[in-house]
Structure formats: structure tokens, C-alpha cells
Short mmCIF file of C-alpha atoms and ligand atoms in Angstrom, two decimals:
data_model
loop_
_atom_site.label_atom_id
_atom_site.label_comp_id
_atom_site.label_asym_id
_atom_site.label_seq_id
_atom_site.Cartn_x
_atom_site.Cartn_y
_atom_site.Cartn_z
CA UNK S 1 5.07 -17.48 -25.41
CA UNK S 2 7.00 -15.98 -22.26
CA UNK S 3 4.98 -16.25 -18.89
CA UNK S 4 5.37 -14.24 -16.43
CA UNK S 5 1.93 -14.64 -14.84
CA UNK S 6 3.02 -16.36 -11.69
CA UNK S 7 5.30 -18.95 -10.54
CA UNK S 8 2.79 -21.34 -10.65
CA UNK S 9 3.00 -22.17 -14.52
CA UNK S 10 6.32 -23.71 -14.38
CA UNK S 11 6.56 -27.41 -16.23
CA UNK S 12 9.03 -30.11 -15.28
CA UNK S 13 12.06 -30.87 -16.11
CA UNK S 14 13.66 -33.55 -18.10
CA UNK S 15 15.42 -34.70 -14.65
CA UNK S 16 12.46 -34.40 -12.27
CA UNK S 17 10.42 -36.19 -14.85
CA UNK S 18 13.00 -38.60 -13.89
CA UNK S 19 14.06 -38.71 -10.87
CA UNK S 20 8.90 -39.40 -10.56
CA UNK S 21 9.14 -41.76 -12.43
CA UNK S 22 11.93 -44.12 -10.02
CA UNK S 23 9.84 -42.80 -6.93
CA UNK S 24 9.43 -45.33 -4.87
CA UNK S 25 6.24 -45.11 -3.54
CA UNK S 26 3.39 -46.94 -0.81
CA UNK S 27 0.02 -46.28 0.49
CA UNK S 28 -0.09 -42.61 1.82
CA UNK S 29 -3.00 -43.21 3.95
CA UNK S 30 -1.31 -46.40 6.08
CA UNK S 31 2.25 -44.08 5.48
CA UNK S 32 3.25 -46.42 4.23
CA UNK S 33 5.00 -44.03 1.35
CA UNK S 34 9.22 -43.81 1.50
CA UNK S 35 9.05 -40.94 -0.76
CA UNK S 36 5.89 -38.21 1.02
CA UNK S 37 7.78 -39.46 4.41
CA UNK S 38 11.43 -38.51 3.52
CA UNK S 39 10.03 -34.79 1.63
CA UNK S 40 8.44 -34.78 5.24
CA UNK S 41 10.95 -35.44 7.23
CA UNK S 42 13.17 -32.86 5.39
CA UNK S 43 11.13 -29.96 4.46
CA UNK S 44 10.22 -29.88 8.80
CA UNK S 45 14.14 -30.28 9.38
CA UNK S 46 14.36 -27.79 7.23
CA UNK S 47 12.18 -25.17 8.94
CA UNK S 48 12.91 -26.92 12.07
CA UNK S 49 9.90 -28.75 13.00
CA UNK S 50 9.25 -31.60 14.14
CA UNK S 51 6.63 -33.16 12.03
CA UNK S 52 5.64 -31.64 8.24
CA UNK S 53 2.65 -33.09 5.92
CA UNK S 54 2.52 -33.26 2.02
CA UNK S 55 -0.94 -31.41 0.77
CA UNK S 56 -2.16 -31.30 -2.82
CA UNK S 57 -1.77 -27.05 -1.97
CA UNK S 58 -0.79 -24.28 -0.21
CA UNK S 59 -4.43 -23.04 0.61
CA UNK S 60 -5.00 -26.69 2.01
CA UNK S 61 -1.25 -26.62 3.98
CA UNK S 62 -2.62 -22.62 5.01
CA UNK S 63 -6.58 -24.10 6.09
CA UNK S 64 -4.87 -27.10 8.06
CA UNK S 65 -1.93 -25.14 9.67
CA UNK S 66 -4.78 -22.25 11.08
CA UNK S 67 -7.19 -24.39 11.48
CA UNK S 68 -4.94 -26.24 14.84
CA UNK S 69 -4.73 -23.16 15.73
CA UNK S 70 -7.70 -21.30 15.39
CA UNK S 71 -11.02 -22.99 16.79
CA UNK S 72 -13.94 -21.98 15.15
CA UNK S 73 -15.17 -18.55 16.39
CA UNK S 74 -11.83 -16.85 16.72
CA UNK S 75 -10.25 -14.47 14.48
CA UNK S 76 -6.66 -15.03 13.01
CA UNK S 77 -4.79 -11.49 12.22
CA UNK S 78 -3.59 -11.02 8.86
CA UNK S 79 -2.08 -7.99 7.12
CA UNK S 80 -5.26 -6.97 4.51
CA UNK S 81 -3.95 -8.77 1.26
CA UNK S 82 -3.19 -11.52 2.44
CA UNK S 83 -2.93 -15.10 0.30
CA UNK S 84 -5.53 -16.89 3.53
CA UNK S 85 -7.99 -13.55 3.24
CA UNK S 86 -7.81 -12.43 -0.65
CA UNK S 87 -6.64 -15.44 -2.22
CA UNK S 88 -8.10 -18.92 -0.63
CA UNK S 89 -11.87 -18.28 -1.70
CA UNK S 90 -12.85 -17.84 1.89
CA UNK S 91 -11.90 -21.60 2.85
CA UNK S 92 -11.19 -20.54 6.88
CA UNK S 93 -14.44 -19.32 7.44
CA UNK S 94 -15.85 -21.97 4.94
CA UNK S 95 -14.57 -24.78 6.54
CA UNK S 96 -13.25 -23.67 9.81
CA UNK S 97 -15.27 -21.48 11.51
CA UNK S 98 -12.59 -18.73 11.57
CA UNK S 99 -12.91 -14.78 11.24
CA UNK S 100 -10.19 -12.10 10.52
CA UNK S 101 -9.85 -8.82 10.51
CA UNK S 102 -6.44 -6.92 8.75
CA UNK S 103 -4.29 -4.47 9.29
CA UNK S 104 -2.89 -2.70 5.74
CA UNK S 105 1.07 -1.91 4.90
CA UNK S 106 2.38 -0.49 1.52
CA UNK S 107 5.19 -3.98 1.75
CA UNK S 108 2.57 -6.38 3.27
CA UNK S 109 5.09 -6.65 6.40
CA UNK S 110 4.26 -7.03 9.90
CA UNK S 111 2.92 -4.23 11.55
CA UNK S 112 3.65 -4.52 15.52
CA UNK S 113 1.35 -1.14 16.88
CA UNK S 114 -1.40 -2.08 14.62
CA UNK S 115 -1.18 -6.46 15.87
CA UNK S 116 -1.49 -4.57 18.64
CA UNK S 117 -4.17 -2.82 18.70
CA UNK S 118 -6.17 -5.41 17.14
CA UNK S 119 -4.69 -8.24 19.19
CA UNK S 120 -7.89 -9.27 21.72
CA UNK S 121 -7.10 -12.54 23.86
CA UNK S 122 -9.82 -14.68 25.91
CA UNK S 123 -12.06 -11.60 25.67
CA UNK S 124 -14.79 -12.68 27.16
CA UNK S 125 -18.87 -13.62 26.03
CA UNK S 126 -19.06 -10.29 23.64
CA UNK S 127 -16.38 -9.99 21.41
CA UNK S 128 -14.06 -12.63 19.75
CA UNK S 129 -11.30 -14.17 20.28
CA UNK S 130 -7.87 -13.63 19.08
CA UNK S 131 -6.03 -16.99 18.70
CA UNK S 132 -3.04 -16.04 16.09
CA UNK S 133 -1.54 -13.84 13.52
CA UNK S 134 -0.04 -14.87 10.35
CA UNK S 135 2.17 -13.96 8.27
CA UNK S 136 3.34 -14.45 4.57
CA UNK S 137 6.79 -14.31 3.37
CA UNK S 138 6.82 -13.55 1.01
CA UNK S 139 3.83 -11.41 0.28
CA UNK S 140 2.85 -12.78 -2.80
CA UNK S 141 0.65 -8.85 -3.98
CA UNK S 142 2.34 -6.50 -2.04
CA UNK S 143 5.28 -7.71 -4.46
CA UNK S 144 7.40 -10.67 -3.64
CA UNK S 145 9.12 -8.42 -0.10
CA UNK S 146 10.43 -10.08 3.04
CA UNK S 147 8.99 -10.18 6.18
CA UNK S 148 11.74 -8.43 8.06
CA UNK S 149 13.40 -11.14 10.32
CA UNK S 150 14.06 -8.65 13.24
CA UNK S 151 10.05 -7.38 13.26
CA UNK S 152 9.52 -11.39 13.19
CA UNK S 153 11.53 -11.60 16.47
CA UNK S 154 9.79 -9.00 17.45
CA UNK S 155 6.55 -10.41 16.51
CA UNK S 156 7.01 -13.96 18.53
CA UNK S 157 8.42 -11.83 21.46
CA UNK S 158 4.98 -9.24 21.32
CA UNK S 159 2.87 -12.76 20.84
CA UNK S 160 3.76 -14.99 23.08
CA UNK S 161 2.56 -13.07 26.89
CA UNK S 162 -0.64 -12.80 25.67
CA UNK S 163 -0.72 -16.18 23.47
CA UNK S 164 -1.28 -16.42 20.66
CA UNK S 165 -0.16 -17.93 17.94
CA UNK S 166 2.03 -17.84 14.82
CA UNK S 167 1.31 -19.68 10.95
CA UNK S 168 3.34 -18.42 8.99
CA UNK S 169 1.94 -18.61 4.98
CA UNK S 170 5.53 -19.55 3.55
CA UNK S 171 4.64 -20.23 -0.02
CA UNK S 172 7.69 -17.87 -1.35
CA UNK S 173 10.17 -18.23 1.96
CA UNK S 174 12.44 -19.99 -0.38
CA UNK S 175 12.87 -16.66 -2.37
CA UNK S 176 13.01 -14.70 1.40
CA UNK S 177 15.54 -17.10 2.24
CA UNK S 178 17.65 -16.60 -0.61
CA UNK S 179 17.37 -13.19 -0.87
CA UNK S 180 18.42 -12.87 2.23
CA UNK S 181 20.48 -15.51 3.87
CA UNK S 182 18.83 -15.99 6.34
CA UNK S 183 18.54 -19.55 7.08
CA UNK S 184 15.36 -21.33 6.49
CA UNK S 185 15.19 -22.74 10.20
CA UNK S 186 15.23 -19.61 11.43
CA UNK S 187 12.61 -18.27 10.20
CA UNK S 188 10.28 -21.38 10.58
CA UNK S 189 11.56 -21.51 14.19
CA UNK S 190 9.74 -18.02 15.31
CA UNK S 191 6.15 -19.89 14.03
CA UNK S 192 4.28 -22.69 15.18
CA UNK S 193 2.64 -23.76 12.06
CA UNK S 194 4.18 -23.33 8.11
CA UNK S 195 3.85 -23.72 4.85
CA UNK S 196 5.54 -23.64 1.80
CA UNK S 197 4.66 -24.47 -1.67
CA UNK S 198 7.57 -26.57 -3.64
CA UNK S 199 5.05 -25.69 -6.75
CA UNK S 200 5.81 -22.54 -7.24
CA UNK S 201 9.33 -21.35 -7.38
CA UNK S 202 10.94 -24.58 -6.47
CA UNK S 203 9.19 -25.84 -9.97
CA UNK S 204 7.07 -29.44 -8.82
CA UNK S 205 3.99 -29.97 -10.78
CA UNK S 206 1.87 -30.11 -7.28
CA UNK S 207 2.16 -29.96 -4.19
CA UNK S 208 2.97 -28.08 0.02
CA UNK S 209 4.68 -28.97 2.83
CA UNK S 210 3.20 -27.50 6.30
CA UNK S 211 5.07 -28.22 8.87
CA UNK S 212 4.61 -27.94 12.80
CA UNK S 213 5.20 -29.93 16.17
CA UNK S 214 4.01 -33.81 15.94
CA UNK S 215 0.92 -33.69 17.98
CA UNK S 216 -0.58 -30.89 15.72
CA UNK S 217 0.69 -32.35 12.15
CA UNK S 218 -1.29 -35.41 13.36
CA UNK S 219 -4.60 -34.12 14.06
CA UNK S 220 -3.30 -32.50 9.94
CA UNK S 221 -3.59 -35.79 9.11
CA UNK S 222 -7.09 -36.41 10.26
CA UNK S 223 -8.14 -33.50 8.92
CA UNK S 224 -6.86 -33.67 5.46
CA UNK S 225 -8.11 -35.94 4.86
CA UNK S 226 -11.64 -35.45 6.29
CA UNK S 227 -11.23 -32.90 3.53
CA UNK S 228 -10.90 -35.64 0.93
CA UNK S 229 -6.65 -35.21 0.35
CA UNK S 230 -5.39 -38.02 1.72
CA UNK S 231 -3.40 -39.19 -1.34
CA UNK S 232 -2.08 -42.82 -2.37
CA UNK S 233 1.10 -43.29 -3.92
CA UNK S 234 1.80 -39.28 -3.88
CA UNK S 235 5.04 -40.79 -3.95
CA UNK S 236 5.84 -39.36 -6.89
CA UNK S 237 4.65 -36.03 -6.44
CA UNK S 238 6.96 -36.08 -3.46
CA UNK S 239 9.94 -37.47 -5.48
CA UNK S 240 9.42 -33.77 -6.64
CA UNK S 241 9.46 -32.06 -4.26
CA UNK S 242 12.47 -33.54 -3.57
CA UNK S 243 14.07 -33.02 -7.07
CA UNK S 244 13.46 -29.66 -6.73
CA UNK S 245 15.03 -29.44 -2.76
CA UNK S 246 18.52 -30.43 -4.64
CA UNK S 247 18.33 -28.25 -7.94
CA UNK S 248 16.21 -25.53 -7.37
CA UNK S 249 16.34 -23.66 -4.06
CA UNK S 250 20.29 -21.66 -5.24
CA UNK S 251 19.04 -20.69 -8.93
CA UNK S 252 15.70 -19.43 -7.16
CA UNK S 253 18.75 -16.10 -7.41
CA UNK S 254 18.87 -16.28 -11.14
CA UNK S 255 14.53 -15.73 -10.98
CA UNK S 256 15.58 -13.15 -8.96
CA UNK S 257 18.60 -10.99 -10.83
CA UNK S 258 15.86 -11.73 -14.38
CA UNK S 259 12.97 -9.58 -11.76
CA UNK S 260 15.12 -7.02 -10.92
CA UNK S 261 15.95 -6.66 -14.68
CA UNK S 262 12.60 -5.84 -16.20
CA UNK S 263 11.68 -3.61 -12.72
CA UNK S 264 15.15 -1.49 -14.28
CA UNK S 265 14.36 -1.75 -17.69
CA UNK S 266 10.70 -0.07 -16.86
CA UNK S 267 11.93 1.85 -14.60
CA UNK S 268 14.03 4.31 -16.61
CA UNK S 269 11.31 4.55 -19.69
CA UNK S 270 8.98 4.86 -16.61
CA UNK S 271 9.87 5.47 -13.09
CA UNK S 272 6.32 6.56 -11.95
CA UNK S 273 5.24 2.64 -13.45
CA UNK S 274 7.49 0.82 -10.64
CA UNK S 275 8.43 1.08 -7.37
CA UNK S 276 12.66 -0.36 -7.44
CA UNK S 277 13.47 -0.67 -3.59
CA UNK S 278 10.35 -2.54 -3.21
CA UNK S 279 11.19 -5.52 -6.34
CA UNK S 280 13.31 -8.11 -3.72
CA UNK S 281 12.91 -11.64 -5.33
CA UNK S 282 11.50 -12.33 -8.39
CA UNK S 283 7.60 -10.61 -8.58
CA UNK S 284 7.78 -7.49 -10.05
CA UNK S 285 4.09 -5.46 -9.66
CA UNK S 286 3.98 -2.26 -12.29
CA UNK S 287 1.31 0.47 -11.04
CA UNK S 288 0.27 2.18 -13.77
CA UNK S 289 -3.08 3.35 -13.52
CA UNK S 290 -5.81 3.32 -16.33
CA UNK S 291 -3.10 2.01 -18.58
CA UNK S 292 -3.37 -1.96 -17.32
CA UNK S 293 -5.69 -3.91 -19.03
CA UNK S 294 -3.98 -2.66 -22.56
CA UNK S 295 -0.29 -3.32 -20.82
CA UNK S 296 -1.62 -6.41 -20.64
CA UNK S 297 -3.61 -6.91 -24.23
CA UNK S 298 -0.75 -5.76 -25.62
CA UNK S 299 2.38 -7.23 -23.74
CA UNK S 300 0.21 -10.17 -24.54
CA UNK S 301 -0.09 -9.81 -28.44
CA UNK S 302 4.04 -9.16 -29.01
CA UNK S 303 4.53 -12.82 -26.59
CA UNK S 304 4.63 -11.51 -23.52
CA UNK S 305 1.67 -12.38 -20.43
CA UNK S 306 1.12 -11.11 -17.24
CA UNK S 307 -1.71 -10.28 -15.34
CA UNK S 308 -3.24 -7.85 -12.78
CA UNK S 309 -3.99 -8.05 -9.53
CA UNK S 310 -5.69 -5.27 -8.21
CA UNK S 311 -6.85 -1.64 -9.92
CA UNK S 312 -3.77 -0.23 -12.52
CA UNK S 313 -1.58 -3.66 -10.80
CA UNK S 314 0.16 -5.76 -13.03
CA UNK S 315 2.16 -8.46 -11.76
CA UNK S 316 5.37 -10.09 -12.99
CA UNK S 317 6.56 -13.55 -11.97
CA UNK S 318 9.74 -14.92 -12.48
CA UNK S 319 10.57 -18.65 -12.51
CA UNK S 320 12.33 -21.98 -14.08
CA UNK S 321 10.96 -21.58 -17.31
CA UNK S 322 12.31 -18.19 -17.34
CA UNK S 323 15.56 -17.40 -18.64
CA UNK S 324 18.06 -14.68 -18.81
CA UNK S 325 17.21 -14.43 -22.63
CA UNK S 326 13.64 -14.17 -22.40
CA UNK S 327 13.74 -11.63 -19.43
CA UNK S 328 15.10 -8.94 -22.02
CA UNK S 329 12.89 -9.66 -24.15
CA UNK S 330 9.92 -9.73 -21.28
CA UNK S 331 11.85 -5.83 -20.44
CA UNK S 332 11.85 -4.97 -24.83
CA UNK S 333 8.64 -5.05 -24.84
CA UNK S 334 7.58 -4.15 -21.16
CA UNK S 335 9.58 -0.30 -21.80
CA UNK S 336 8.53 -0.35 -26.04
CA UNK S 337 4.72 -0.34 -24.13
CA UNK S 338 5.35 1.49 -21.63
CA UNK S 339 7.01 4.36 -23.25
CA UNK S 340 5.17 4.82 -25.58
C1 PLP C 401 0.25 -19.38 -3.90
C2 PLP C 401 0.23 -18.72 -3.08
C3 PLP C 401 -0.57 -19.93 -1.75
C4 PLP C 401 -0.70 -21.07 -2.17
O1 PLP C 401 -1.29 -21.62 -3.32
P1 PLP C 401 -1.71 -22.77 -3.81
O2 PLP C 401 -2.07 -22.05 -5.55
O3 PLP C 401 -3.20 -23.59 -2.98
O4 PLP C 401 -1.09 -23.66 -3.70
C5 PLP C 401 -0.73 -19.89 -0.05
N1 PLP C 401 0.25 -18.27 -0.16
C6 PLP C 401 0.65 -17.34 -1.29
C7 PLP C 401 0.85 -16.03 -0.75
C8 PLP C 401 0.56 -18.23 -3.18
O5 PLP C 401 1.55 -17.46 -2.86
#
């Protein structure tokens, strides 16, 4: 089986398991796990922030980041297909009392006019006050699209004068960095808090990191424990993250090339099914209308696992466990199915 459902399906490599098995550990609730601390410091440094917090999931890193910026009853603005509003089961509302309003953009990009229109900081006693804007880079459900750096800079300039703050859901920020060459810290410094995943394209079995100012991260550490997600000898997991940072960042370029190869093969037989200009990283979205369910089923019969992410939309994601050979085979199977 070639599993293109998500880049979360990767299994730790032998070298990663070796790094995990020799990791130095301690009790992280006592802040005594040296490997966890090393990971937190390293990721914070890469993102241009003071401190980091290792979390079990990207969703938790997002909840902890957003809660440090948005008080209960205040609002967060984001794009309508953002993971924070679509794929975290309402966690921001259920656990933190955060409300949301959204804008829509075909590429999932920041729409500066929409933010300007929606934003109501210090709205007084009748309307909900806007406290923060969340941006997803790359944008998952929009197809792994990269946020233009200029527009992120313009967003910072727009929100700064009114005291609205910025959270970056950078689950796949590594992919944006590799695709554009923009240093991670150039993205990271534009935001008050940044969440990144180690368990997507980087191939670690578990884990995300929230980065931000030291005081916000100290508070996030308390909330992580309060929500039941403090952990003990987590250095075995942090070691996988450190190994991934050493060995699995630059190779994301291979995933991007494999995604492009599949997208181009599909476009050759069915140009309407894929917008090649939107294939910027490791995600390919096929818009195949009422053929979606049949395509997913037939591809699975032929050994290619895919998934739907909306009506008529089939998503393919390349990753560490998809070789160039696998990508060629997937491209062949999918273009045969779409040609018929
Ligand atoms: C995967 C993902 C997350 C976090 O997911 P978890 O499964 O909670 O680790 C957050 N944002 C985006 C855009 C993602 O793709």
C-alpha cells in the first residue's frame, strides 16, 4: 500500500528509533528532562522566539498558543478552512471560550481587506472584541499553499497599531521554508505565538512545539498540565524530534517533487481535476466532483490510499515513507483511473 492520506502516517526510521532508545531522560513535569529541554530550546531558536513547549499534538499547541492571546469571550479571526476552526473539534471554544469569525480565500491566504473589515478590537460592551488572527502556513485544506511573506508582513503592520495579536499554525511551516527558502525565523518572528508539528512531514512519531515569549510559554506549561497533558520521561519522543530536525527537513524538497510529479501526471489526462499552480508543497487536491468516492475506492483497490477533504475533493499528501518510485506508481494508477 502507498499511503497518501496524510503525512502523519510515517513510521519512525531505524536511525530515529536508535536516537530515541539512547535519549537521556528525566521527569519533564519537574522540567528535568534534558532532551525535552534541548528540543524546546532548539525549536524556539529556529523560530526566532524566546521559549518553547513540547506538546503531544499540534492541536494542543494551537489551543495553548491561542489561549495566551485570546481571553474567554473574545474572538479569533482565521480563514474558513483553517485547522483551528475545522479540525480541532471546537477545542478553542469548548476549553477556552474563544469565539471565531472567518474569511474565505481560495488559496487559504490572508485576506488583508477581510481582516480590516472583520477586526473589531476593544469593541465595547455589546460586540465581541477581536484579540487575535490565526494564520496557517502552509494551508492544509487549501492544498499545502504557502502564505506570501509580504502579505504576512502587511498583516503585522495592520494589527500592531490596534493591539490585535497573531498566532501561526505552522504545522507544516517546514514545508513553506523548504519551498521558498525563507528562513523559519523570518516567518516565526512575525507572530506572537507559533505552533509547529514534528509528526507530519518531519516523520517523528509524536509531538509538536509551541514557541513564544518566555512568560506566555510558562503559562502554557501550566495549562498543558491543567489539561492533563503534562508528561514525564518524554525525552524518548523529543529525541525523535531532534533527529528529525537533523535529518528530515531538507529532504522535504523530495516530497514536494513527488507531489508535483503526481499532480502533473493527473493534469495530463484530466486538466480540470488539478490546479497545478496551487501545488506548492507536499499536498495535491484533486477536484473530481461526483467521482470522488469512486476514485478513492478504486485507488485503494489498486494499492493507493487517499482521502476526501470536502465535496468532490480528494487529497494526496507525500511524505517520508513515499519514495519517488511510489510517487510514479501512484501517478500511473491515478491517471489511469481519471482517464477512464
Ligand atoms: C495536523 C495539523 C495540525 C495538528 O494536528 P494534530 O493531529 O493535533 O497534531 C494543526 N494544524 C494543521 C494545519 C495541521 O495540518
